[in-house]
Short mmCIF file of C-alpha atoms and ligand atoms in Angstrom, two decimals:
data_model
loop_
_atom_site.label_atom_id
_atom_site.label_comp_id
_atom_site.label_asym_id
_atom_site.label_seq_id
_atom_site.Cartn_x
_atom_site.Cartn_y
_atom_site.Cartn_z
CA MET M 385 -10.47 -15.22 21.67
CA PRO M 386 -8.36 -16.83 18.92
CA GLN M 387 -4.87 -15.50 18.36
CA HIS M 388 -3.55 -14.58 14.93
CA THR M 389 0.15 -14.12 14.29
CA PHE M 390 1.77 -12.64 11.21
CA ILE M 391 4.71 -10.40 10.35
CA LEU M 392 3.92 -6.69 10.24
CA ASN M 393 6.57 -4.31 8.94
CA GLY M 394 9.32 -6.78 9.76
CA LYS M 395 8.17 -7.83 13.24
CA ALA M 396 5.99 -10.72 14.38
CA VAL M 397 2.70 -9.47 15.85
CA THR M 398 -0.20 -11.28 17.46
CA ALA M 399 -3.80 -10.06 17.52
CA ASP M 400 -6.41 -11.44 19.86
CA VAL M 401 -9.57 -11.08 17.72
CA GLU M 402 -12.23 -13.21 16.07
CA GLY M 403 -10.97 -14.80 12.86
CA ASP M 404 -13.49 -13.12 10.58
CA VAL M 405 -12.37 -9.59 11.52
CA ARG M 406 -10.92 -7.93 8.46
CA LEU M 407 -7.22 -7.22 8.57
CA LEU M 408 -7.72 -3.46 8.05
CA TRP M 409 -9.45 -3.21 11.43
CA VAL M 410 -6.80 -5.33 13.09
CA LEU M 411 -4.09 -3.05 11.71
CA ARG M 412 -5.83 0.20 12.58
CA ASP M 413 -7.82 -0.53 15.75
CA VAL M 414 -5.89 -3.34 17.41
CA LEU M 415 -2.29 -2.71 16.34
CA GLY M 416 -2.48 1.09 15.94
CA VAL M 417 -1.08 1.15 12.39
CA THR M 418 -3.13 3.85 10.69
CA GLY M 419 -1.31 4.39 7.37
CA PRO M 420 -3.76 2.11 5.52
CA LYS M 421 -6.93 4.20 5.25
CA TYR M 422 -10.57 3.13 5.37
CA GLY M 423 -12.57 4.25 2.37
CA CYS M 424 -15.08 1.63 1.24
CA GLY M 425 -14.34 -1.48 3.29
CA VAL M 426 -15.08 -3.76 0.33
CA GLY M 427 -11.88 -3.75 -1.75
CA VAL M 428 -12.92 -1.10 -4.26
CA CYS M 429 -11.43 2.31 -3.40
CA ARG M 430 -7.90 1.00 -2.64
CA ALA M 431 -7.34 3.53 0.15
CA CYS M 432 -6.13 0.69 2.39
CA THR M 433 -3.66 -0.77 -0.13
CA SER M 434 -0.66 -2.39 1.52
CA HIS M 435 1.64 -5.26 0.55
CA LEU M 436 1.21 -8.94 1.36
CA ASN M 437 4.45 -10.80 0.68
CA GLY M 438 5.52 -7.94 -1.58
CA LYS M 439 2.34 -7.71 -3.67
CA ALA M 440 -0.40 -5.10 -3.43
CA PHE M 441 -3.55 -6.16 -1.59
CA THR M 442 -6.48 -4.55 0.18
CA PRO M 443 -6.56 -5.54 3.89
CA CYS M 444 -10.22 -4.49 4.20
CA ALA M 445 -11.08 -7.55 2.10
CA VAL M 446 -8.98 -10.13 3.99
CA PRO M 447 -10.13 -11.83 7.22
CA VAL M 448 -7.26 -11.97 9.70
CA GLU M 449 -7.64 -15.77 9.94
CA ASP M 450 -6.43 -16.04 6.32
CA LEU M 451 -2.92 -14.96 7.32
CA ALA M 452 -0.22 -17.49 8.18
CA PRO M 453 2.50 -16.73 10.75
CA THR M 454 5.03 -16.44 7.90
CA ASP M 455 2.95 -13.95 5.89
CA GLU M 456 4.58 -10.53 5.66
CA VAL M 457 2.33 -7.49 5.69
CA THR M 458 3.94 -4.17 4.84
CA THR M 459 2.14 -0.88 5.29
CA ILE M 460 3.29 2.59 4.31
CA GLU M 461 4.90 2.80 7.77
CA GLY M 462 7.21 -0.10 6.93
CA LEU M 463 7.93 0.82 3.30
CA PRO M 464 11.16 2.80 3.96
CA ASP M 465 12.66 -0.17 5.85
CA THR M 466 12.35 -2.30 2.73
CA VAL M 467 15.08 -0.13 1.19
CA GLY M 468 16.92 0.60 4.46
CA SER M 469 16.25 4.32 4.26
CA ASP M 470 14.28 7.08 5.98
CA LEU M 471 12.00 7.35 2.96
CA HIS M 472 11.35 5.04 0.04
CA PRO M 473 12.35 6.53 -3.38
CA MET M 474 8.67 6.50 -4.35
CA GLN M 475 7.84 8.64 -1.29
CA GLU M 476 10.65 11.04 -2.19
CA ALA M 477 9.30 11.39 -5.72
CA TRP M 478 5.85 12.03 -4.23
CA LEU M 479 7.19 14.84 -2.06
CA ASP M 480 9.28 16.38 -4.84
CA LEU M 481 6.28 16.47 -7.18
CA ASP M 482 4.01 17.72 -4.38
CA VAL M 483 1.38 15.11 -5.24
CA ALA M 484 -0.87 15.09 -2.18
CA GLN M 485 -3.85 17.32 -1.72
CA CYS M 486 -5.85 16.22 1.37
CA GLY M 487 -3.52 13.20 1.51
CA TYR M 488 -6.13 10.61 2.50
CA CYS M 489 -5.68 8.31 -0.48
CA GLN M 490 -1.95 8.79 -0.81
CA PRO M 491 -0.54 5.94 1.33
CA GLY M 492 -2.57 3.52 -0.77
CA GLN M 493 -1.50 5.24 -3.98
CA ILE M 494 2.18 4.95 -3.05
CA MET M 495 1.87 1.28 -2.04
CA THR M 496 0.11 0.53 -5.32
CA ALA M 497 2.80 2.43 -7.26
CA VAL M 498 5.65 0.48 -5.67
CA ALA M 499 3.89 -2.83 -6.31
CA GLU M 500 3.25 -1.87 -9.95
CA VAL M 501 6.91 -1.01 -10.52
CA ARG M 502 7.97 -4.32 -8.94
CA ARG M 503 5.45 -6.22 -11.06
CA ALA M 504 6.79 -4.65 -14.26
CA ARG M 505 10.39 -5.34 -13.27
CA GLU M 506 9.59 -8.97 -12.48
CA ALA M 507 8.24 -9.15 -16.03
CA GLY M 508 11.60 -7.78 -17.20
CA ARG M 509 10.47 -4.31 -18.20
CA GLU M 510 9.83 -0.81 -16.92
CA ILE M 511 6.42 0.58 -15.99
CA THR M 512 4.46 2.02 -18.92
CA GLU M 513 1.60 4.44 -19.46
CA ALA M 514 -0.60 1.37 -20.05
CA ASP M 515 0.34 0.11 -16.55
CA LEU M 516 -0.64 3.49 -15.12
CA ASP M 517 -4.02 3.16 -16.83
CA THR M 518 -4.68 -0.02 -14.81
CA ILE M 519 -4.26 1.69 -11.41
CA ARG M 520 -7.68 1.89 -9.79
CA ASN M 521 -6.97 3.79 -6.55
CA ILE M 522 -9.60 6.49 -6.10
CA CYS M 523 -8.52 10.04 -5.27
CA ARG M 524 -11.42 12.26 -4.35
CA CYS M 525 -9.22 15.34 -4.70
CA GLY M 526 -8.35 14.45 -8.30
CA THR M 527 -4.56 14.34 -8.06
CA TYR M 528 -4.37 11.73 -10.80
CA HIS M 529 -2.12 13.71 -13.14
CA ARG M 530 0.53 14.29 -10.48
CA ILE M 531 0.24 10.66 -9.32
CA ARG M 532 1.09 9.46 -12.83
CA GLN M 533 4.12 11.74 -13.02
CA ALA M 534 5.28 10.67 -9.54
CA VAL M 535 4.96 6.95 -10.26
CA LEU M 536 7.22 7.36 -13.31
CA GLU M 537 9.68 9.50 -11.36
CA GLY M 538 9.65 7.10 -8.39
CA SER M 539 10.21 4.20 -10.75
CA ARG M 540 13.29 5.94 -12.18
CA ARG M 541 14.63 6.31 -8.64
CA MET M 542 13.95 2.70 -7.57
CA GLU M 543 16.97 0.44 -8.02
S1 FES L 1364 -11.08 0.52 2.23
FE1 FES L 1364 -9.98 -1.12 1.38
S2 FES L 1364 -10.37 -0.95 -0.74
FE2 FES L 1364 -11.62 0.63 0.12
S1 FES L 1365 -5.43 13.55 -2.04
FE1 FES L 1365 -7.43 13.73 -1.20
S2 FES L 1365 -8.34 11.83 -1.72
FE2 FES L 1365 -6.50 11.81 -2.81
#
């Protein structure tokens, strides 16, 4: 079987799978990284949202053969390491505002939130209500109001 190497949460990993296998299954079933959740499998629900080279992406929509050895995939498991802490400030805001209900969608929500804050900062501004309106992660429990509050609070806490 072909081998595919990339960087996962700061470490080089190699998966021995066919090239057309979607990255979400490689993460969850081959590498045992289960933070990214399976919801739709076609890039719509955003439950699997993680970061590819610092930007939000949906690994259920990416064949593993599309990754280069230098590509850096970060899942919710690796998010705290990006700030050298036990928890990322966005996760702390999430806990303080008690956002989660069943919790299933929340890793994807947090990864989207961090990417949105970074995107705004790269554009030289802070995240706005209009940015929050563009977030498309589905929450079947309907925690949207608390998610919006937590993204703003997490953004305030991010350096
Ligand atoms: S499982 Fe990836 S977007 Fe739905
Ligand atoms: S907290 Fe249950 S799906 Fe969002």
